Short mmCIF file of N, CA and C in Angstrom, two decimals:
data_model
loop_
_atom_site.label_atom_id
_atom_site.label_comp_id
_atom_site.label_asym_id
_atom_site.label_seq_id
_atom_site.Cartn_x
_atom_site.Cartn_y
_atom_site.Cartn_z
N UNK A 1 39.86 124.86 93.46
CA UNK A 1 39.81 123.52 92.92
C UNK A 1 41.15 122.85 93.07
N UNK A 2 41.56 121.77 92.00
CA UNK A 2 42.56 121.05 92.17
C UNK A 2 44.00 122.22 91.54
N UNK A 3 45.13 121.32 92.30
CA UNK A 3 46.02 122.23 91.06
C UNK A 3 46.87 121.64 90.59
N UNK A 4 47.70 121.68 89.16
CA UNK A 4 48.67 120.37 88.55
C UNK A 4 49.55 119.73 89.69
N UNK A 5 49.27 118.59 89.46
CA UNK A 5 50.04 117.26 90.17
C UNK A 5 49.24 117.23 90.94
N UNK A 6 48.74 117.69 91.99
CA UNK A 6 47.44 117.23 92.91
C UNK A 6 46.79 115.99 92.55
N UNK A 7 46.63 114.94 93.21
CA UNK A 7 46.45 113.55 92.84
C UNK A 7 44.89 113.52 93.24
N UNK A 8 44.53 114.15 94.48
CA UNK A 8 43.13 113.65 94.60
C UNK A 8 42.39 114.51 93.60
N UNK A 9 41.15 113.54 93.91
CA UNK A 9 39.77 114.32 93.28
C UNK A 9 38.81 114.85 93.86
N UNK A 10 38.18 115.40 92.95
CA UNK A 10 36.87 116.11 94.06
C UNK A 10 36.43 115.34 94.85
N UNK A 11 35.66 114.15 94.06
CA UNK A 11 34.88 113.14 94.51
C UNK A 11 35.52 112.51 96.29
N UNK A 12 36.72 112.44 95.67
CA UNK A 12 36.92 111.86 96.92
C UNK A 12 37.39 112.29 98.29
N UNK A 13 37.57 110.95 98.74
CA UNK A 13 37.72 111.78 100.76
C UNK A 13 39.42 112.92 101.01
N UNK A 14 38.58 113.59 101.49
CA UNK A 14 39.42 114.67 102.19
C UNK A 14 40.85 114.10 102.58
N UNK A 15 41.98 114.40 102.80
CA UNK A 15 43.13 114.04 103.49
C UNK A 15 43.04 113.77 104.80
N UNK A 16 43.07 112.73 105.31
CA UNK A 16 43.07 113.11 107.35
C UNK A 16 41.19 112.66 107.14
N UNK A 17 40.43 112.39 106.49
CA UNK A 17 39.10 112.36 106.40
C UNK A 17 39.15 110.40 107.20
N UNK A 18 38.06 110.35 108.29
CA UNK A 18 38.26 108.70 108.40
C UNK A 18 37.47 107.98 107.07
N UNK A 19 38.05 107.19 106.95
CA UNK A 19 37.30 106.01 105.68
C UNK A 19 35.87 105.43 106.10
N UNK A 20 35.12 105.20 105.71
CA UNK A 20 34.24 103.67 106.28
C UNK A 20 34.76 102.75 106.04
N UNK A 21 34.62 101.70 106.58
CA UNK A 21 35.00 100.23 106.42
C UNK A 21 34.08 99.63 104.99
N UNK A 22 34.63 98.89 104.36
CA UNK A 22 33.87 98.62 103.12
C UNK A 22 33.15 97.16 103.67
N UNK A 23 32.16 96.83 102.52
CA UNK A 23 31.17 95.94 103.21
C UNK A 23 31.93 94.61 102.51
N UNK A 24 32.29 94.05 103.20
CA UNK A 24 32.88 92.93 102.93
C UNK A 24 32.35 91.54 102.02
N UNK A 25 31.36 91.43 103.42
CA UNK A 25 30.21 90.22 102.92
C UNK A 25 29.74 90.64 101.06
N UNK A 26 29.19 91.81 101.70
CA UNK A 26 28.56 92.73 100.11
C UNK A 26 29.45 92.23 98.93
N UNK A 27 30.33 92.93 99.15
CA UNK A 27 31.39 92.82 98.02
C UNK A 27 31.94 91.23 97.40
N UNK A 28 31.81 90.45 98.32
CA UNK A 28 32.14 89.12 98.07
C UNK A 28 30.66 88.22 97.41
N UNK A 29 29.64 88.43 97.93
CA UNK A 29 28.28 88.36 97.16
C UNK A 29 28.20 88.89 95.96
N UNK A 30 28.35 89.72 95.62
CA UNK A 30 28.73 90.46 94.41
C UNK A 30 29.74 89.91 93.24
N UNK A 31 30.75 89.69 93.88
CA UNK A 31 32.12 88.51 93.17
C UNK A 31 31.64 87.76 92.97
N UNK A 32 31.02 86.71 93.79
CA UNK A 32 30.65 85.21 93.85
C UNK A 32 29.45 85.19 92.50
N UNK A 33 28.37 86.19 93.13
CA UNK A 33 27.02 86.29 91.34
C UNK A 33 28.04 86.47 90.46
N UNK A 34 28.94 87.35 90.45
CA UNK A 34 29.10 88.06 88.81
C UNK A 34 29.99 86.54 88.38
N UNK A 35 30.71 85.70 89.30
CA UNK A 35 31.32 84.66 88.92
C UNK A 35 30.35 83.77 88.24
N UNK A 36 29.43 83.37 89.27
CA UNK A 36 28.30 82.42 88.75
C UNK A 36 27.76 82.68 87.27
N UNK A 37 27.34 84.23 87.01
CA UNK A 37 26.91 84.22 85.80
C UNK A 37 27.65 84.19 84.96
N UNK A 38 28.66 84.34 85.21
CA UNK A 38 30.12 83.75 84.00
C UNK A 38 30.21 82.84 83.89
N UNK A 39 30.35 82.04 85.00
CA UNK A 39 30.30 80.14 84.93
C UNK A 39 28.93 79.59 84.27
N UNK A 40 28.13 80.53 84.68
CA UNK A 40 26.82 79.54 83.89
C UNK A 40 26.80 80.07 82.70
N UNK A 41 27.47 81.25 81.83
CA UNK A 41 27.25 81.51 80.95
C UNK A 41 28.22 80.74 79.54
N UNK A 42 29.27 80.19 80.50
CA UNK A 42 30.61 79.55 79.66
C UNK A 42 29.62 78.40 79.64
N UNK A 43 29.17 77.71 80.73
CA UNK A 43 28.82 76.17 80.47
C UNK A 43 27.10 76.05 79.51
N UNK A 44 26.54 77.69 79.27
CA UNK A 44 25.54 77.28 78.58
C UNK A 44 25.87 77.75 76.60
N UNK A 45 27.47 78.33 76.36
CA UNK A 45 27.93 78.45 75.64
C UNK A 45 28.88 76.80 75.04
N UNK A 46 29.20 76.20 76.28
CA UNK A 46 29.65 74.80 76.04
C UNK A 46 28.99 73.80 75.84
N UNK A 47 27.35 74.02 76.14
CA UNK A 47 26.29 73.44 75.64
C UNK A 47 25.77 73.63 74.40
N UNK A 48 26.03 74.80 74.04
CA UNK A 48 25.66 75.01 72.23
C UNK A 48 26.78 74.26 71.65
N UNK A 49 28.03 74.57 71.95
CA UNK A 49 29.15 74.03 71.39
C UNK A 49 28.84 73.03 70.85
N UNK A 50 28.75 71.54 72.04
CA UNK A 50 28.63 70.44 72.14
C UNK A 50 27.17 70.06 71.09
N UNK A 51 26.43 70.49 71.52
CA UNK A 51 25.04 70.45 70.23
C UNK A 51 25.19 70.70 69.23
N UNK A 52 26.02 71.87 68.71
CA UNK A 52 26.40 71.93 67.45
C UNK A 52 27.63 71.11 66.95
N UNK A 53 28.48 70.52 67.60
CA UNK A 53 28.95 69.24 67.55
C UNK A 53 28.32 67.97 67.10
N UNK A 54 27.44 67.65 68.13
CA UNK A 54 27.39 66.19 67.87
C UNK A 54 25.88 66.59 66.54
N UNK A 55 25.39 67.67 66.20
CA UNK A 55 24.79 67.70 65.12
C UNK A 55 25.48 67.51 64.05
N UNK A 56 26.63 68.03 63.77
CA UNK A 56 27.54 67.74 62.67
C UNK A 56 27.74 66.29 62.62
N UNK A 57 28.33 65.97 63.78
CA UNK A 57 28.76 64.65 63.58
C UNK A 57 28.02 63.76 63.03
N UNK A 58 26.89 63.80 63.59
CA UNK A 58 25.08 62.99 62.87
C UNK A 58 24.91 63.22 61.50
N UNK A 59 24.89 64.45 61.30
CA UNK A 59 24.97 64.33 59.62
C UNK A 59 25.96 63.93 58.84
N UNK A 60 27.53 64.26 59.57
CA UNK A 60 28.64 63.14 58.44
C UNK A 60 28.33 61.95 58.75
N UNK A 61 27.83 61.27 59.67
CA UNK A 61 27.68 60.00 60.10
C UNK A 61 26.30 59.30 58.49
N UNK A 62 25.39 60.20 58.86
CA UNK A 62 24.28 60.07 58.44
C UNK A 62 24.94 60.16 56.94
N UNK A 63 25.29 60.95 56.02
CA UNK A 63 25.94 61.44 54.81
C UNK A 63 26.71 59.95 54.21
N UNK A 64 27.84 59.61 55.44
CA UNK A 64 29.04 58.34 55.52
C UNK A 64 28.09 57.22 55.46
N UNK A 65 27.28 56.85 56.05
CA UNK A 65 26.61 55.80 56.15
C UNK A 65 25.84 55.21 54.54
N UNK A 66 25.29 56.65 54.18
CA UNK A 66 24.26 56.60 52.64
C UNK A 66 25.54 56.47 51.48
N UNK A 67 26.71 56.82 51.74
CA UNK A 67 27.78 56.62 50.89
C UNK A 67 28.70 54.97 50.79
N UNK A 68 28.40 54.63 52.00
CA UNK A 68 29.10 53.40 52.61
C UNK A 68 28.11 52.17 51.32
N UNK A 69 26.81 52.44 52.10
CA UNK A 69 25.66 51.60 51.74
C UNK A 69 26.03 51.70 50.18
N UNK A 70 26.03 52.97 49.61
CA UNK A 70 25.89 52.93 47.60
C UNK A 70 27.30 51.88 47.06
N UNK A 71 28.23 52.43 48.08
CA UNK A 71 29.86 51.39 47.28
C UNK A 71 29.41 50.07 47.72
N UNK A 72 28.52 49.94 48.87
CA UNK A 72 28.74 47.83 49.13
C UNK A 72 28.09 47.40 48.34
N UNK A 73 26.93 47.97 48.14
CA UNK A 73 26.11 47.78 46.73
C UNK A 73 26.71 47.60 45.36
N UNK A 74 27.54 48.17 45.06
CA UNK A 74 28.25 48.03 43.96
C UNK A 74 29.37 46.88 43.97
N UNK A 75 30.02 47.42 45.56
CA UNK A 75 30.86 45.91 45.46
C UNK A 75 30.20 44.91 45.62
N UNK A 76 28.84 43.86 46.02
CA UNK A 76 28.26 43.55 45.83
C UNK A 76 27.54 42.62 44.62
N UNK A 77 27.83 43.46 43.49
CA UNK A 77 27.30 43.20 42.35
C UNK A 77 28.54 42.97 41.34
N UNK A 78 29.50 43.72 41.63
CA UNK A 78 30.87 43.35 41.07
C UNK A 78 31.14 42.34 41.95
N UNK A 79 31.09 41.94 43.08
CA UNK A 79 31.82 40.34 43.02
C UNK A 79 30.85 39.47 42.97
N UNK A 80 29.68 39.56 43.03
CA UNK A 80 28.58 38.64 42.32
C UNK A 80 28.98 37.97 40.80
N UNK A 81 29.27 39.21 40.03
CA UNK A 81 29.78 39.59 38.53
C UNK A 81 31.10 38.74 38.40
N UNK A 82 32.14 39.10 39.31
CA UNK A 82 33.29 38.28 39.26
C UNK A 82 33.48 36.92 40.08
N UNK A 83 32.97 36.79 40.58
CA UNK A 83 32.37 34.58 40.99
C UNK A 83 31.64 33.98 39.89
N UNK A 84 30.66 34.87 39.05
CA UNK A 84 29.95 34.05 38.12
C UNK A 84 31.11 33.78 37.25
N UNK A 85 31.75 34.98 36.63
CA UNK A 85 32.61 34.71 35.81
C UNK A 85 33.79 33.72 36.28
N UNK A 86 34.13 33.60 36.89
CA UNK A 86 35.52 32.30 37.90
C UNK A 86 34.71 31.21 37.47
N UNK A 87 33.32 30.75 37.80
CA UNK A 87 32.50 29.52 37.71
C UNK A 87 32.40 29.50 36.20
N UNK A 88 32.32 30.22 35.91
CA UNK A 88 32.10 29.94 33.97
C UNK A 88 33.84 29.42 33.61
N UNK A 89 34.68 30.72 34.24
CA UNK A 89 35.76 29.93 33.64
C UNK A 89 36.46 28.55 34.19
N UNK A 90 35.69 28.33 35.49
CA UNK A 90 36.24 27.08 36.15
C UNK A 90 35.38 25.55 35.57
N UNK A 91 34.27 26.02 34.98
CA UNK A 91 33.78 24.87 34.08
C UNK A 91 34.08 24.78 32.71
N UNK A 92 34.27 25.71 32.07
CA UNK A 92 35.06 25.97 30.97
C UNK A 92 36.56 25.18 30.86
N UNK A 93 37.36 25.25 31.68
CA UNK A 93 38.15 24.85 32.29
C UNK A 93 38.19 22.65 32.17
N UNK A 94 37.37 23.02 33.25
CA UNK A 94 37.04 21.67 33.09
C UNK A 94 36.48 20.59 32.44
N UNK A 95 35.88 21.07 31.43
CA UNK A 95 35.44 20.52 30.19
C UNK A 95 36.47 20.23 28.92
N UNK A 96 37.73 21.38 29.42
CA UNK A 96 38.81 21.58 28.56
C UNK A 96 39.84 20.43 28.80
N UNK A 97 39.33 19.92 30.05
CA UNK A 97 40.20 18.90 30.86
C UNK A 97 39.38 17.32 30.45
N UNK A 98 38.35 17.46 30.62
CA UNK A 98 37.87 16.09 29.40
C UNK A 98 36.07 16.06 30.61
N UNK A 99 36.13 16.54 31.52
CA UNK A 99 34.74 16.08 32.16
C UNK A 99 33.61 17.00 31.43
N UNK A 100 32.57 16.32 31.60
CA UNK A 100 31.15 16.56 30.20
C UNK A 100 30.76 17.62 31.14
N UNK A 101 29.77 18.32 30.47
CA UNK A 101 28.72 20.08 31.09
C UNK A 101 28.54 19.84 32.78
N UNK A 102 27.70 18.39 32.71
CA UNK A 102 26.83 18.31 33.45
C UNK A 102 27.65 18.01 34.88
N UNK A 103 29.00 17.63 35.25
CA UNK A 103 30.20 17.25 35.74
C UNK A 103 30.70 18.52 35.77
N UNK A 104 31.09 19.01 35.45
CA UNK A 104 31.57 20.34 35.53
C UNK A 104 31.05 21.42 35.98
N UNK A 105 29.67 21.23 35.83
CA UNK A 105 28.33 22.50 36.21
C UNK A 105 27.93 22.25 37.98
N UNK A 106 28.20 20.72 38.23
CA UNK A 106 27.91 20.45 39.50
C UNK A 106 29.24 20.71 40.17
N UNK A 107 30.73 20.44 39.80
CA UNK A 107 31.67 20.59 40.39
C UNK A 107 31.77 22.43 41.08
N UNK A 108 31.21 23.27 39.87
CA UNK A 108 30.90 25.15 40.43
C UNK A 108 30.05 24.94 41.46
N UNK A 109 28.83 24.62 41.16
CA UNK A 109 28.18 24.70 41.99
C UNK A 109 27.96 24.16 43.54
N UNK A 110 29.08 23.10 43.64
CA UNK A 110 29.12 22.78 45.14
C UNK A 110 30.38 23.37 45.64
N UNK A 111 31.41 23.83 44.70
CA UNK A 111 32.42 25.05 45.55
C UNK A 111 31.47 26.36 45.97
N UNK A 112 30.29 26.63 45.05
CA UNK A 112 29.76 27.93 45.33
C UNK A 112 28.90 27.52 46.66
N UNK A 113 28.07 26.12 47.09
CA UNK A 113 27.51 26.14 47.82
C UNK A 113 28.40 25.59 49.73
N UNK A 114 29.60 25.51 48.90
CA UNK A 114 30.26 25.30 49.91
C UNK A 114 30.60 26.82 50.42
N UNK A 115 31.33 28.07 49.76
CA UNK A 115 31.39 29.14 50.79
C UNK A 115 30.39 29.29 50.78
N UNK A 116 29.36 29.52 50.04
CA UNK A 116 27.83 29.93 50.80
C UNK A 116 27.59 29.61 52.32
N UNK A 117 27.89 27.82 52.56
CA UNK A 117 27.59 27.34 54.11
C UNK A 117 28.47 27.84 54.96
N UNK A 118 29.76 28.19 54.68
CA UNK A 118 30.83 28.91 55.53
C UNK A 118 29.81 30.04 55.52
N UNK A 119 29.91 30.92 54.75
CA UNK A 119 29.77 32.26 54.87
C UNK A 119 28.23 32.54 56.19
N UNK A 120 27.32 31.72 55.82
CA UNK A 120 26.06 31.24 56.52
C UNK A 120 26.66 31.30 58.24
N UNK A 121 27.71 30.50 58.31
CA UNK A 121 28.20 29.78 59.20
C UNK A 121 28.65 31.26 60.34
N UNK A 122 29.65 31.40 59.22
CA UNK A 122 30.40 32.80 60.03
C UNK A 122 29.08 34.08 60.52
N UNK A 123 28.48 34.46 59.60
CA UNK A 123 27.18 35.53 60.14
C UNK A 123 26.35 34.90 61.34
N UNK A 124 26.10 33.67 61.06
CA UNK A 124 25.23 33.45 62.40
C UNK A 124 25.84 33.37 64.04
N UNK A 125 27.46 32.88 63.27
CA UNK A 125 28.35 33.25 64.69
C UNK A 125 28.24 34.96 65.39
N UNK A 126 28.58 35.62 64.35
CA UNK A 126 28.74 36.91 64.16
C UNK A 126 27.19 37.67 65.11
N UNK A 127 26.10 37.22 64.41
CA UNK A 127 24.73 37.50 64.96
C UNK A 127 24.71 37.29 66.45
N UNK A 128 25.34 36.16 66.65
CA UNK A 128 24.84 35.81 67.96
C UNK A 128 25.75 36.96 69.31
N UNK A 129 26.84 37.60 68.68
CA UNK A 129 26.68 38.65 69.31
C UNK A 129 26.16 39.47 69.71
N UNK A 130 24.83 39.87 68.72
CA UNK A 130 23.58 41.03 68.98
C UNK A 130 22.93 41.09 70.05
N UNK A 131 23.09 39.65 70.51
CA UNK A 131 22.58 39.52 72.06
C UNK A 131 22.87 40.29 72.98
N UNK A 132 23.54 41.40 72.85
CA UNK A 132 24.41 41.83 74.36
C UNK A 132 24.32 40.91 75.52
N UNK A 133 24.73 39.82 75.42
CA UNK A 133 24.56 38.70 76.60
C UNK A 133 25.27 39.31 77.39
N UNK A 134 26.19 40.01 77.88
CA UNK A 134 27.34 40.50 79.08
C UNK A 134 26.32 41.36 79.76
N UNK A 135 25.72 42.29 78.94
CA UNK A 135 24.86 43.53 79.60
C UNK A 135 23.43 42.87 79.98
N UNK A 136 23.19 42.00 79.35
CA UNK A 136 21.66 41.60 79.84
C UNK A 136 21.73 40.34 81.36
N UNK A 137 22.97 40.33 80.98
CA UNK A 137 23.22 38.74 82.52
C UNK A 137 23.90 40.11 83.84
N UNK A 138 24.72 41.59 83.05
CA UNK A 138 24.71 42.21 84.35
C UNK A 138 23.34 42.59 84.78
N UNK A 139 21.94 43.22 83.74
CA UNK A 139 21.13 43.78 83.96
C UNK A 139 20.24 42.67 85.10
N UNK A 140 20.49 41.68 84.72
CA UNK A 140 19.57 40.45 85.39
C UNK A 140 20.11 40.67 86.84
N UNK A 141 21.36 40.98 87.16
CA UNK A 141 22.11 40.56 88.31
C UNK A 141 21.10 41.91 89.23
N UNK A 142 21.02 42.49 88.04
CA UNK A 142 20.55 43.62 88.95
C UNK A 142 18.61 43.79 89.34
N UNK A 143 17.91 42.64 88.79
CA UNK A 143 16.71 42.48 88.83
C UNK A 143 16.17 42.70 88.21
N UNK A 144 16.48 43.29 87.02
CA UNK A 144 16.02 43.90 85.26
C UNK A 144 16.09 43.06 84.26
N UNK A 145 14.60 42.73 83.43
CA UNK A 145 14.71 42.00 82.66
C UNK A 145 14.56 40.60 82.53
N UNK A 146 14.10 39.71 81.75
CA UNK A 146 13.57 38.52 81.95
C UNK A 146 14.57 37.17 82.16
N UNK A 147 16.00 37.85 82.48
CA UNK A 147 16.79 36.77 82.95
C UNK A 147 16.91 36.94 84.45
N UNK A 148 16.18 37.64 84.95
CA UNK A 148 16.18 38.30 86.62
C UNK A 148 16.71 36.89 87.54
N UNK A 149 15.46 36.36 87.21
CA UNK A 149 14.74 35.24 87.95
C UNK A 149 15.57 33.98 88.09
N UNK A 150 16.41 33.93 87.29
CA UNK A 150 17.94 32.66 87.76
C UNK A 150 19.24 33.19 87.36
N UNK A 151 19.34 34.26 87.66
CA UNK A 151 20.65 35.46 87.86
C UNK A 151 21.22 35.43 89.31
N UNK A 152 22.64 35.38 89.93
CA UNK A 152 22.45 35.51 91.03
C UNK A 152 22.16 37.09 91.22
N UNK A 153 22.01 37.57 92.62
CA UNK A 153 22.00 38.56 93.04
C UNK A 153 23.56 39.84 92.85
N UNK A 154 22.82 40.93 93.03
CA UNK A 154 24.26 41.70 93.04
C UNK A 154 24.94 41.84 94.13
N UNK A 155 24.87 41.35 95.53
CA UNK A 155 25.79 40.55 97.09
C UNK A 155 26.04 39.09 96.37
N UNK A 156 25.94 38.43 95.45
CA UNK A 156 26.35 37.00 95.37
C UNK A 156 28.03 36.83 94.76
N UNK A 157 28.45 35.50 95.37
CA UNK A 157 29.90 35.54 94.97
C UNK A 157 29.81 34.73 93.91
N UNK A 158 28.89 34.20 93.43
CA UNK A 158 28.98 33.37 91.59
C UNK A 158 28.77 34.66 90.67
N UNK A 159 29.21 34.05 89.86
CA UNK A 159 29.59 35.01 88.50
C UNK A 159 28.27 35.14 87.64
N UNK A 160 28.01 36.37 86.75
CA UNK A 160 26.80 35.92 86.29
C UNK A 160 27.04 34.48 85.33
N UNK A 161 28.18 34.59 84.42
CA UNK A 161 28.60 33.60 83.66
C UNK A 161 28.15 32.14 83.67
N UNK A 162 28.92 31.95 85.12
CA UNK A 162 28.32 30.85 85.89
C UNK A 162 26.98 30.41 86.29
N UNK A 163 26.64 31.32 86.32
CA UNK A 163 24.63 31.56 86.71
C UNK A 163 24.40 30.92 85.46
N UNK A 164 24.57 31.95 84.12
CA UNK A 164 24.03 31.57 82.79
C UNK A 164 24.35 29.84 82.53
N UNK A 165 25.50 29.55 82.66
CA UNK A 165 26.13 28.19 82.07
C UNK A 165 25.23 26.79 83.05
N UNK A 166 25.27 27.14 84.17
CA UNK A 166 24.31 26.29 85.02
C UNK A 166 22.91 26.23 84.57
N UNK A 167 22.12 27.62 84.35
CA UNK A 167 21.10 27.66 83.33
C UNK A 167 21.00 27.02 82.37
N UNK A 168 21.61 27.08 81.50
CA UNK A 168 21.97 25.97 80.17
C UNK A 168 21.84 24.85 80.22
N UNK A 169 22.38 24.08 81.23
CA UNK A 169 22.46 22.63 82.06
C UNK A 169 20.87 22.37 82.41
N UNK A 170 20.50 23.39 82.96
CA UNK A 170 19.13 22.78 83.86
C UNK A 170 18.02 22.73 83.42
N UNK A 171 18.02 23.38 81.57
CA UNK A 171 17.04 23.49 80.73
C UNK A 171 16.94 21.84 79.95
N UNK A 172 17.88 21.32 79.78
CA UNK A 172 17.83 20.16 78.54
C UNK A 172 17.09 20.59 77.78
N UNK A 173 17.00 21.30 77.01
CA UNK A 173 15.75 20.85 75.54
C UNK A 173 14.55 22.12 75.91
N UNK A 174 14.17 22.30 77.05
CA UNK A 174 13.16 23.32 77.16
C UNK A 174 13.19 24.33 77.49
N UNK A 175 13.21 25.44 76.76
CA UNK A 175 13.33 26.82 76.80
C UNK A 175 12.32 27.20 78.49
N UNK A 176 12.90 28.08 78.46
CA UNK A 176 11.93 28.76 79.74
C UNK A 176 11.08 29.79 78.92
N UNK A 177 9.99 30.28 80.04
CA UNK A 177 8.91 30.77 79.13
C UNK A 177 8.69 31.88 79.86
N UNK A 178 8.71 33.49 79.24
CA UNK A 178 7.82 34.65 80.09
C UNK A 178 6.31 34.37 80.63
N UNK A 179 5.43 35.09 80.92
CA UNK A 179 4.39 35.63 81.93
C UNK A 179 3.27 35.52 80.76
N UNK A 180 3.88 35.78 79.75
CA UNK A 180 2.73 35.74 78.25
C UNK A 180 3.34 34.70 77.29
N UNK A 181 4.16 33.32 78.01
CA UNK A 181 3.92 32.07 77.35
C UNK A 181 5.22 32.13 75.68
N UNK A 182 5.34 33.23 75.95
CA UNK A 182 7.27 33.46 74.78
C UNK A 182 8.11 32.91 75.38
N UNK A 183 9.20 32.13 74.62
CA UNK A 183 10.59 31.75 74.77
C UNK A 183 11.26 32.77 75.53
N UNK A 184 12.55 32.55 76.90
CA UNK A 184 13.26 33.78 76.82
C UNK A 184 14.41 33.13 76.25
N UNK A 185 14.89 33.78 76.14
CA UNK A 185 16.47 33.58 74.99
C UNK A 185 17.35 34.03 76.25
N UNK A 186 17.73 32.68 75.78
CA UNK A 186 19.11 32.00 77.03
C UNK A 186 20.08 33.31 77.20
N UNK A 187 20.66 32.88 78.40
CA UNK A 187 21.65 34.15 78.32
C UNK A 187 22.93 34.08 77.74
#
């Protein structure tokens, strides 16, 4: 058998023994799968990740949102609570100053209906963002959607902008109408 320090092993080739050539291709097929199933196994481990991610996130979102909603509610009702009281003391006030109930009750009430019309004013500005008008005049450019049809094309050198604003012009007063006789809403 072997004897101390002797390096080879049984198993293996003789001294002076020729080698075979190892299979190259083989061996590199072999590398390349065992890689692949590592790579697909990281990216289907980075797929749970990510799922168990954006699940969390949905529920603090979801959690934040039901918490958001309970405080506006409250603030809400506390400054409801604190305007009535300003109007009581701002007619109070003014009665103290020499003008009668009925003078004084109308003077609250048209400061209150005056931010009311601001406030009116500002949300409907605000709303009219909901439109995604940018995305629906690109979607048109692109043949999608019921602004298609006086959008330029996506080879055209006018802007959709320009498309829309000329639109505007060429309506005076009459809405254009879909296929089933509805308004479309300008771009």
């Amino acid at each position: 058998m072997s004897q101390v320090g002797d390096d080879r092993t049984p198993e293996g080739p003789e001294p002076g023994a020729s080698v075979p050539p190892p299979d190259q291709l083989g061996e590199a097929l072999r590398e390349l799968g065992a890689t692949a199933r590592t790579g697909l196994g990281a990216a289907g481990a980075s797929a749970k990740a990510m799922r168990s991610l954006v699940a969390a996130d949905l529920a603090l979102a979801r959690s934040a949102l039901g918490r958001a909603l309970a405080f506006v509610g409250v603030a809400i009702v506390f400054g409801a609570s604190a305007w009535l009281f300003l109007m009581g003391s701002l007619v109070a006030l003014l009665t103290t100053l020499g003008l009668s109930w009925l003078l004084a009750m109308l003077i609250a009430a048209l400061l209150s209906l005056a931010v009311t019309g601001y406030a009116c004013w500002r949300a409907m500005h605000y709303f009219d963002h909901t439109r995604l008008q940018a995305t629906r005049r690109q979607l048109a450019r692109l043949g999608i959607g019921d602004l298609a049809d006086f959008m330029p094309g996506p080879g055209s050198e006018e802007s959709a902008r320009d498309a829309a604003k000329r639109h505007e012009q060429s309506l005076s007063g009459r809405p254009k109408k879909d296929e089933q006789g509805i308004d479309v809403a300008p771009p």
